[in-house]
Amino acid sequence: MSQQSSEPTSPLPRSNAMPTASVSNTASPVESAFCYANEAIIITDAENRVAEVNPAFCELTGMTLGDVQGKTPEAFSILPLDDSRTTRLMREELQLRDRSKSQVSYRSHDGQFYPGMMSINRVRDEHGAIDHHVIVLADLSAIPAHARHLNREVYFDALTGLPNLQLLTQLIQESMQHAEAKQLPLAVCSLDIDFFKNIRAC
C-alpha cells in the first residue's frame, strides 16, 4: 500500500469531497480502492495505532497521516456518541467479535463535530493473533435529520421518551449474552405502575 504524503492538503467542501491522490498504472486494485474510496479508511496496528490513512480521511478531517500516525482514533477525536453504561456493555460485547460497527462523532476540518458510522474489522495472522485493524469512517451528517432519528422512533415511546418493549427485549438479550460470556451474574428489576394506561389516555 503506497504511503500517503504527510503534506497538508486543502480540504474540499464536505458534500463534494473526493480523493485527489493519483494512482500509478502499476497500482493493484486494492491500492486503487484504498485511494479512491469515498469513505475515510484508517489502517491501525495490533494496538490500534494508526499506520495508514487514505485521501478521503484527510479531506474529511483536515488531518494528514503525519498528524495521526502512531495515535489511536480516540486521540484525534473520533469518539463514541454515548458513554453510558449500556453503551460500554455493548462495546465490550463487540470486542468479543472481529467485526463491529458503532455510531461516533468526529472532528472535521472545520473544527466542528459531526456524526459518523465507524466499522472496525480486526485482521488476524495465521496464528490467530491480531495483526492490524481496518477502520472505515462514514460521514452521517448529510443524511436528513429525520432519517437519523428513525431508530429512536422504533425503540422509544413517543409519549414518555422511555425505551419500549422492543428495545428492552434487545438490551436484556445483549446483557444476557455479555453476562454469559464474562461468567457474571445478571439481575433484571421490574417496576409496575398502576393505571398507567389511564394516564396515557388523558
C-alpha atoms as an extended CHARMM CRD file, in Angstrom:
* protein
*
       202  EXT
         1         1  MET       CA              0.0000000000        0.0000000000        0.0000000000  PROA      1               0.0000000000
         2         2  SER       CA              1.5590000000        3.2930000000       -1.0240000000  PROA      2               0.0000000000
         3         3  GLN       CA              2.4840000000        5.7390000000        1.7210000000  PROA      3               0.0000000000
         4         4  GLN       CA              0.2080000000        8.7780000000        1.8800000000  PROA      4               0.0000000000
         5         5  SER       CA              2.0170000000       12.1000000000        1.7860000000  PROA      5               0.0000000000
         6         6  SER       CA              2.0560000000       13.9520000000        5.1000000000  PROA      6               0.0000000000
         7         7  GLU       CA              1.9840000000       17.3740000000        3.4430000000  PROA      7               0.0000000000
         8         8  PRO       CA             -1.1220000000       19.4250000000        4.3090000000  PROA      8               0.0000000000
         9         9  THR       CA             -3.9990000000       19.1100000000        1.9030000000  PROA      9               0.0000000000
        10        10  SER       CA             -6.6710000000       21.6780000000        1.1370000000  PROA      10              0.0000000000
        11        11  PRO       CA             -9.9460000000       20.0760000000        2.2030000000  PROA      11              0.0000000000
        12        12  LEU       CA            -12.7830000000       20.3080000000       -0.3070000000  PROA      12              0.0000000000
        13        13  PRO       CA            -16.3690000000       21.1270000000        0.6910000000  PROA      13              0.0000000000
        14        14  ARG       CA            -17.6970000000       18.2470000000        2.7800000000  PROA      14              0.0000000000
        15        15  SER       CA            -20.5210000000       17.4180000000        0.3650000000  PROA      15              0.0000000000
        16        16  ASN       CA            -18.1720000000       17.1740000000       -2.6290000000  PROA      16              0.0000000000
        17        17  ALA       CA            -15.1370000000       15.5920000000       -1.0030000000  PROA      17              0.0000000000
        18        18  MET       CA            -13.3750000000       13.3080000000       -3.4640000000  PROA      18              0.0000000000
        19        19  PRO       CA             -9.9170000000       11.7190000000       -3.2160000000  PROA      19              0.0000000000
        20        20  THR       CA             -7.2660000000       13.7290000000       -5.0380000000  PROA      20              0.0000000000
        21        21  ALA       CA             -4.3810000000       11.2540000000       -4.8750000000  PROA      21              0.0000000000
        22        22  SER       CA             -3.2130000000        9.7500000000       -8.1230000000  PROA      22              0.0000000000
        23        23  VAL       CA             -2.5220000000        6.0570000000       -8.5030000000  PROA      23              0.0000000000
        24        24  SER       CA              0.1710000000        4.7210000000      -10.7900000000  PROA      24              0.0000000000
        25        25  ASN       CA             -0.6040000000        2.3320000000      -13.6240000000  PROA      25              0.0000000000
        26        26  THR       CA              1.0790000000       -0.4470000000      -11.6360000000  PROA      26              0.0000000000
        27        27  ALA       CA             -1.1630000000        0.0190000000       -8.5850000000  PROA      27              0.0000000000
        28        28  SER       CA             -3.1170000000       -3.0360000000       -7.5360000000  PROA      28              0.0000000000
        29        29  PRO       CA             -6.9380000000       -2.9880000000       -7.3210000000  PROA      29              0.0000000000
        30        30  VAL       CA             -6.6130000000       -2.9890000000       -3.5340000000  PROA      30              0.0000000000
        31        31  GLU       CA             -4.4070000000        0.1310000000       -3.6190000000  PROA      31              0.0000000000
        32        32  SER       CA             -6.7960000000        1.8240000000       -6.0360000000  PROA      32              0.0000000000
        33        33  ALA       CA             -9.7840000000        1.0290000000       -3.8240000000  PROA      33              0.0000000000
        34        34  PHE       CA             -7.9410000000        2.4350000000       -0.7960000000  PROA      34              0.0000000000
        35        35  CYS       CA             -7.0390000000        5.6710000000       -2.5920000000  PROA      35              0.0000000000
        36        36  TYR       CA            -10.3500000000        6.3030000000       -4.3590000000  PROA      36              0.0000000000
        37        37  ALA       CA            -12.8560000000        5.1660000000       -1.7210000000  PROA      37              0.0000000000
        38        38  ASN       CA            -15.4290000000        7.8240000000       -0.7920000000  PROA      38              0.0000000000
        39        39  GLU       CA            -15.3360000000        6.8030000000        2.8710000000  PROA      39              0.0000000000
        40        40  ALA       CA            -12.4040000000        7.5390000000        5.1510000000  PROA      40              0.0000000000
        41        41  ILE       CA            -10.2520000000        4.4440000000        5.7320000000  PROA      41              0.0000000000
        42        42  ILE       CA             -7.8210000000        4.0870000000        8.6210000000  PROA      42              0.0000000000
        43        43  ILE       CA             -5.3690000000        1.2050000000        8.9940000000  PROA      43              0.0000000000
        44        44  THR       CA             -4.1990000000        0.6390000000       12.5660000000  PROA      44              0.0000000000
        45        45  ASP       CA             -1.7390000000       -1.8510000000       14.0210000000  PROA      45              0.0000000000
        46        46  ALA       CA             -2.4500000000       -4.5550000000       16.6020000000  PROA      46              0.0000000000
        47        47  GLU       CA             -2.5200000000       -1.8940000000       19.3760000000  PROA      47              0.0000000000
        48        48  ASN       CA             -4.9970000000        0.1760000000       17.3030000000  PROA      48              0.0000000000
        49        49  ARG       CA             -2.4430000000        2.8900000000       16.4920000000  PROA      49              0.0000000000
        50        50  VAL       CA             -2.6440000000        4.4930000000       13.0600000000  PROA      50              0.0000000000
        51        51  ALA       CA             -0.3160000000        3.1290000000       10.3940000000  PROA      51              0.0000000000
        52        52  GLU       CA             -2.0260000000        4.4950000000        7.2400000000  PROA      52              0.0000000000
        53        53  VAL       CA             -4.9480000000        6.6800000000        6.1670000000  PROA      53              0.0000000000
        54        54  ASN       CA             -6.4820000000        7.2770000000        2.7310000000  PROA      54              0.0000000000
        55        55  PRO       CA             -7.0960000000       10.6160000000        0.9440000000  PROA      55              0.0000000000
        56        56  ALA       CA            -10.7970000000       10.6120000000        1.8950000000  PROA      56              0.0000000000
        57        57  PHE       CA             -9.7980000000       10.6400000000        5.5690000000  PROA      57              0.0000000000
        58        58  CYS       CA             -7.5260000000       13.6510000000        5.0140000000  PROA      58              0.0000000000
        59        59  GLU       CA            -10.2940000000       15.5410000000        3.1880000000  PROA      59              0.0000000000
        60        60  LEU       CA            -12.9450000000       14.6850000000        5.7700000000  PROA      60              0.0000000000
        61        61  THR       CA            -10.9110000000       15.5960000000        8.8480000000  PROA      61              0.0000000000
        62        62  GLY       CA             -8.3010000000       18.0200000000        7.5290000000  PROA      62              0.0000000000
        63        63  MET       CA             -5.5960000000       15.8670000000        9.1350000000  PROA      63              0.0000000000
        64        64  THR       CA             -2.6970000000       14.2000000000        7.3310000000  PROA      64              0.0000000000
        65        65  LEU       CA             -1.0170000000       10.8800000000        8.0400000000  PROA      65              0.0000000000
        66        66  GLY       CA              1.7350000000       12.7700000000        9.8330000000  PROA      66              0.0000000000
        67        67  ASP       CA             -0.8530000000       14.2980000000       12.2000000000  PROA      67              0.0000000000
        68        68  VAL       CA             -2.3200000000       10.9730000000       13.3050000000  PROA      68              0.0000000000
        69        69  GLN       CA              0.3570000000        8.3180000000       12.7410000000  PROA      69              0.0000000000
        70        70  GLY       CA              1.0030000000        6.2970000000       15.8920000000  PROA      70              0.0000000000
        71        71  LYS       CA             -2.1470000000        7.6200000000       17.6090000000  PROA      71              0.0000000000
        72        72  THR       CA             -5.4120000000        5.8510000000       18.3960000000  PROA      72              0.0000000000
        73        73  PRO       CA             -8.6550000000        7.1510000000       16.7950000000  PROA      73              0.0000000000
        74        74  GLU       CA             -9.8140000000        8.4660000000       20.1910000000  PROA      74              0.0000000000
        75        75  ALA       CA             -6.6490000000       10.5720000000       20.4180000000  PROA      75              0.0000000000
        76        76  PHE       CA             -7.7130000000       12.6390000000       17.4010000000  PROA      76              0.0000000000
        77        77  SER       CA            -11.3810000000       12.9930000000       18.3670000000  PROA      77              0.0000000000
        78        78  ILE       CA            -13.2180000000       10.0240000000       16.8860000000  PROA      78              0.0000000000
        79        79  LEU       CA            -15.3730000000        9.3190000000       19.9200000000  PROA      79              0.0000000000
        80        80  PRO       CA            -18.4530000000        7.2120000000       20.7860000000  PROA      80              0.0000000000
        81        81  LEU       CA            -21.6960000000        9.2110000000       20.7330000000  PROA      81              0.0000000000
        82        82  ASP       CA            -22.6500000000        7.9530000000       24.1800000000  PROA      82              0.0000000000
        83        83  ASP       CA            -20.5690000000        6.7900000000       27.1190000000  PROA      83              0.0000000000
        84        84  SER       CA            -23.4220000000        5.4020000000       29.1970000000  PROA      84              0.0000000000
        85        85  ARG       CA            -23.1490000000        2.0790000000       30.9890000000  PROA      85              0.0000000000
        86        86  THR       CA            -25.3290000000        0.4160000000       28.3610000000  PROA      86              0.0000000000
        87        87  THR       CA            -23.0540000000        1.6120000000       25.5580000000  PROA      87              0.0000000000
        88        88  ARG       CA            -19.9680000000        0.3830000000       27.4210000000  PROA      88              0.0000000000
        89        89  LEU       CA            -21.5440000000       -3.0420000000       27.8630000000  PROA      89              0.0000000000
        90        90  MET       CA            -22.4160000000       -3.2130000000       24.1790000000  PROA      90              0.0000000000
        91        91  ARG       CA            -18.8890000000       -2.1340000000       23.2320000000  PROA      91              0.0000000000
        92        92  GLU       CA            -17.4060000000       -4.8620000000       25.4360000000  PROA      92              0.0000000000
        93        93  GLU       CA            -19.6900000000       -7.3830000000       23.7490000000  PROA      93              0.0000000000
        94        94  LEU       CA            -18.4970000000       -6.2190000000       20.3230000000  PROA      94              0.0000000000
        95        95  GLN       CA            -14.8880000000       -6.7320000000       21.4150000000  PROA      95              0.0000000000
        96        96  LEU       CA            -15.6370000000      -10.4560000000       21.5180000000  PROA      96              0.0000000000
        97        97  ARG       CA            -16.0920000000      -10.4360000000       17.7400000000  PROA      97              0.0000000000
        98        98  ASP       CA            -13.7170000000       -9.4180000000       14.9390000000  PROA      98              0.0000000000
        99        99  ARG       CA            -16.2490000000       -7.1060000000       13.2860000000  PROA      99              0.0000000000
       100       100  SER       CA            -18.0020000000       -4.2220000000       14.9810000000  PROA      100             0.0000000000
       101       101  LYS       CA            -19.9320000000       -1.1260000000       13.9840000000  PROA      101             0.0000000000
       102       102  SER       CA            -20.9050000000        1.8630000000       16.1080000000  PROA      102             0.0000000000
       103       103  GLN       CA            -22.0330000000        5.4570000000       15.8200000000  PROA      103             0.0000000000
       104       104  VAL       CA            -19.3620000000        8.0210000000       16.6520000000  PROA      104             0.0000000000
       105       105  SER       CA            -18.7120000000       11.7250000000       16.4750000000  PROA      105             0.0000000000
       106       106  TYR       CA            -15.6090000000       13.0040000000       14.7090000000  PROA      106             0.0000000000
       107       107  ARG       CA            -13.9320000000       16.3900000000       14.3920000000  PROA      107             0.0000000000
       108       108  SER       CA            -13.9670000000       17.6190000000       10.8140000000  PROA      108             0.0000000000
       109       109  HSD       CA            -11.5970000000       20.0100000000        9.0490000000  PROA      109             0.0000000000
       110       110  ASP       CA            -13.7300000000       22.9860000000       10.1650000000  PROA      110             0.0000000000
       111       111  GLY       CA            -13.2160000000       22.1200000000       13.8420000000  PROA      111             0.0000000000
       112       112  GLN       CA            -16.8340000000       21.0620000000       14.3560000000  PROA      112             0.0000000000
       113       113  PHE       CA            -18.0130000000       17.6240000000       15.4490000000  PROA      113             0.0000000000
       114       114  TYR       CA            -20.2350000000       15.5920000000       13.1170000000  PROA      114             0.0000000000
       115       115  PRO       CA            -21.9800000000       12.2130000000       13.4070000000  PROA      115             0.0000000000
       116       116  GLY       CA            -20.3770000000        9.2320000000       11.7400000000  PROA      116             0.0000000000
       117       117  MET       CA            -20.5830000000        5.4590000000       11.4910000000  PROA      117             0.0000000000
       118       118  MET       CA            -17.3740000000        3.5870000000       12.2580000000  PROA      118             0.0000000000
       119       119  SER       CA            -16.8550000000       -0.0190000000       11.1530000000  PROA      119             0.0000000000
       120       120  ILE       CA            -13.8840000000       -1.9750000000       12.5110000000  PROA      120             0.0000000000
       121       121  ASN       CA            -12.5830000000       -5.2330000000       11.0600000000  PROA      121             0.0000000000
       122       122  ARG       CA             -9.8490000000       -6.9930000000       13.0050000000  PROA      122             0.0000000000
       123       123  VAL       CA             -7.4260000000       -8.8530000000       10.7470000000  PROA      123             0.0000000000
       124       124  ARG       CA             -5.6360000000      -11.8270000000       12.3010000000  PROA      124             0.0000000000
       125       125  ASP       CA             -2.4530000000      -13.5950000000       11.2750000000  PROA      125             0.0000000000
       126       126  GLU       CA             -2.0790000000      -17.3160000000       10.6300000000  PROA      126             0.0000000000
       127       127  HSD       CA             -1.6520000000      -17.9240000000       14.3730000000  PROA      127             0.0000000000
       128       128  GLY       CA             -4.9060000000      -16.1620000000       15.2680000000  PROA      128             0.0000000000
       129       129  ALA       CA             -3.2520000000      -13.0950000000       16.8000000000  PROA      129             0.0000000000
       130       130  ILE       CA             -4.4970000000       -9.6110000000       15.8510000000  PROA      130             0.0000000000
       131       131  ASP       CA             -2.2530000000       -8.2600000000       13.0690000000  PROA      131             0.0000000000
       132       132  HSD       CA             -3.9930000000       -4.9850000000       12.2350000000  PROA      132             0.0000000000
       133       133  HSD       CA             -7.3890000000       -3.2550000000       12.0210000000  PROA      133             0.0000000000
       134       134  VAL       CA             -9.2430000000       -1.8210000000        9.0270000000  PROA      134             0.0000000000
       135       135  ILE       CA            -11.4590000000        1.0680000000       10.1150000000  PROA      135             0.0000000000
       136       136  VAL       CA            -13.9850000000        2.7300000000        7.8020000000  PROA      136             0.0000000000
       137       137  LEU       CA            -15.4730000000        6.0660000000        8.8930000000  PROA      137             0.0000000000
       138       138  ALA       CA            -18.6270000000        7.1180000000        7.0360000000  PROA      138             0.0000000000
       139       139  ASP       CA            -19.9940000000       10.6510000000        7.3400000000  PROA      139             0.0000000000
       140       140  LEU       CA            -23.6400000000       10.7320000000        8.5100000000  PROA      140             0.0000000000
       141       141  SER       CA            -24.0990000000       14.4970000000        8.5540000000  PROA      141             0.0000000000
       142       142  ALA       CA            -25.5070000000       14.5500000000        5.0060000000  PROA      142             0.0000000000
       143       143  ILE       CA            -28.3090000000       12.1700000000        5.9640000000  PROA      143             0.0000000000
       144       144  PRO       CA            -31.5740000000       14.0510000000        6.6810000000  PROA      144             0.0000000000
       145       145  ALA       CA            -32.2230000000       14.5410000000       10.3790000000  PROA      145             0.0000000000
       146       146  HSD       CA            -35.4760000000       12.5750000000       10.2620000000  PROA      146             0.0000000000
       147       147  ALA       CA            -33.6180000000        9.5530000000        8.8840000000  PROA      147             0.0000000000
       148       148  ARG       CA            -31.0940000000        9.6950000000       11.7230000000  PROA      148             0.0000000000
       149       149  HSD       CA            -33.9570000000        9.6310000000       14.2280000000  PROA      149             0.0000000000
       150       150  LEU       CA            -35.6480000000        6.5430000000       12.7680000000  PROA      150             0.0000000000
       151       151  ASN       CA            -34.0400000000        4.3070000000       15.3680000000  PROA      151             0.0000000000
       152       152  ARG       CA            -35.3980000000        6.4930000000       18.1550000000  PROA      152             0.0000000000
       153       153  GLU       CA            -38.9170000000        6.2320000000       16.7670000000  PROA      153             0.0000000000
       154       154  VAL       CA            -38.5860000000        2.4480000000       16.6070000000  PROA      154             0.0000000000
       155       155  TYR       CA            -37.0730000000        1.9000000000       20.0580000000  PROA      155             0.0000000000
       156       156  PHE       CA            -38.5340000000        4.6840000000       22.2480000000  PROA      156             0.0000000000
       157       157  ASP       CA            -42.0520000000        5.5190000000       23.3850000000  PROA      157             0.0000000000
       158       158  ALA       CA            -43.2480000000        8.7470000000       21.7330000000  PROA      158             0.0000000000
       159       159  LEU       CA            -45.1260000000        9.9560000000       24.8430000000  PROA      159             0.0000000000
       160       160  THR       CA            -42.6520000000        9.2500000000       27.6300000000  PROA      160             0.0000000000
       161       161  GLY       CA            -39.3740000000        9.0520000000       25.7260000000  PROA      161             0.0000000000
       162       162  LEU       CA            -38.6160000000        5.8170000000       27.5730000000  PROA      162             0.0000000000
       163       163  PRO       CA            -37.2860000000        2.6500000000       25.9040000000  PROA      163             0.0000000000
       164       164  ASN       CA            -40.1140000000        0.4790000000       24.5860000000  PROA      164             0.0000000000
       165       165  LEU       CA            -40.5820000000       -3.2860000000       24.8450000000  PROA      165             0.0000000000
       166       166  GLN       CA            -38.6050000000       -3.9490000000       21.6410000000  PROA      166             0.0000000000
       167       167  LEU       CA            -35.5250000000       -2.1090000000       22.9240000000  PROA      167             0.0000000000
       168       168  LEU       CA            -35.9260000000       -3.5930000000       26.4060000000  PROA      168             0.0000000000
       169       169  THR       CA            -36.0010000000       -7.1060000000       24.9610000000  PROA      169             0.0000000000
       170       170  GLN       CA            -32.9220000000       -6.3970000000       22.8330000000  PROA      170             0.0000000000
       171       171  LEU       CA            -30.9730000000       -4.9290000000       25.7620000000  PROA      171             0.0000000000
       172       172  ILE       CA            -31.8700000000       -7.8580000000       28.0290000000  PROA      172             0.0000000000
       173       173  GLN       CA            -30.7370000000      -10.3410000000       25.3800000000  PROA      173             0.0000000000
       174       174  GLU       CA            -27.4520000000       -8.4770000000       24.8900000000  PROA      174             0.0000000000
       175       175  SER       CA            -26.9260000000       -8.2550000000       28.6700000000  PROA      175             0.0000000000
       176       176  MET       CA            -27.5500000000      -11.9930000000       29.0000000000  PROA      176             0.0000000000
       177       177  GLN       CA            -25.0010000000      -12.6950000000       26.2550000000  PROA      177             0.0000000000
       178       178  HSD       CA            -22.4800000000      -10.3980000000       27.9300000000  PROA      178             0.0000000000
       179       179  ALA       CA            -23.0610000000      -11.9770000000       31.3610000000  PROA      179             0.0000000000
       180       180  GLU       CA            -22.7080000000      -15.4650000000       29.9140000000  PROA      180             0.0000000000
       181       181  ALA       CA            -19.5020000000      -14.5830000000       28.0680000000  PROA      181             0.0000000000
       182       182  LYS       CA            -17.9730000000      -12.9520000000       31.1780000000  PROA      182             0.0000000000
       183       183  GLN       CA            -19.4290000000      -15.5480000000       33.5910000000  PROA      183             0.0000000000
       184       184  LEU       CA            -21.1260000000      -12.7690000000       35.5810000000  PROA      184             0.0000000000
       185       185  PRO       CA            -24.4900000000      -12.7130000000       37.4030000000  PROA      185             0.0000000000
       186       186  LEU       CA            -27.3670000000      -10.7400000000       35.8830000000  PROA      186             0.0000000000
       187       187  ALA       CA            -30.3510000000       -9.1660000000       37.6440000000  PROA      187             0.0000000000
       188       188  VAL       CA            -33.4380000000       -7.6560000000       35.9840000000  PROA      188             0.0000000000
       189       189  CYS       CA            -35.6790000000       -5.3470000000       38.0120000000  PROA      189             0.0000000000
       190       190  SER       CA            -39.2800000000       -4.6240000000       37.0030000000  PROA      190             0.0000000000
       191       191  LEU       CA            -41.3830000000       -1.6370000000       38.1490000000  PROA      191             0.0000000000
       192       192  ASP       CA            -45.1620000000       -1.9240000000       37.7520000000  PROA      192             0.0000000000
       193       193  ILE       CA            -47.0210000000        1.3950000000       37.5260000000  PROA      193             0.0000000000
       194       194  ASP       CA            -50.7350000000        1.0690000000       38.2930000000  PROA      194             0.0000000000
       195       195  PHE       CA            -53.2790000000        2.7030000000       35.9930000000  PROA      195             0.0000000000
       196       196  PHE       CA            -50.5780000000        3.9000000000       33.5660000000  PROA      196             0.0000000000
       197       197  LYS       CA            -52.9390000000        3.3230000000       30.6220000000  PROA      197             0.0000000000
       198       198  ASN       CA            -55.3550000000        5.7960000000       32.2000000000  PROA      198             0.0000000000
       199       199  ILE       CA            -52.5770000000        8.3830000000       32.4220000000  PROA      199             0.0000000000
       200       200  ARG       CA            -51.6990000000        7.8850000000       28.7330000000  PROA      200             0.0000000000
       201       201  ALA       CA            -55.3320000000        8.3340000000       27.7490000000  PROA      201             0.0000000000
       202       202  CYS       CA            -55.5030000000       11.8090000000       29.2970000000  PROA      202             0.0000000000
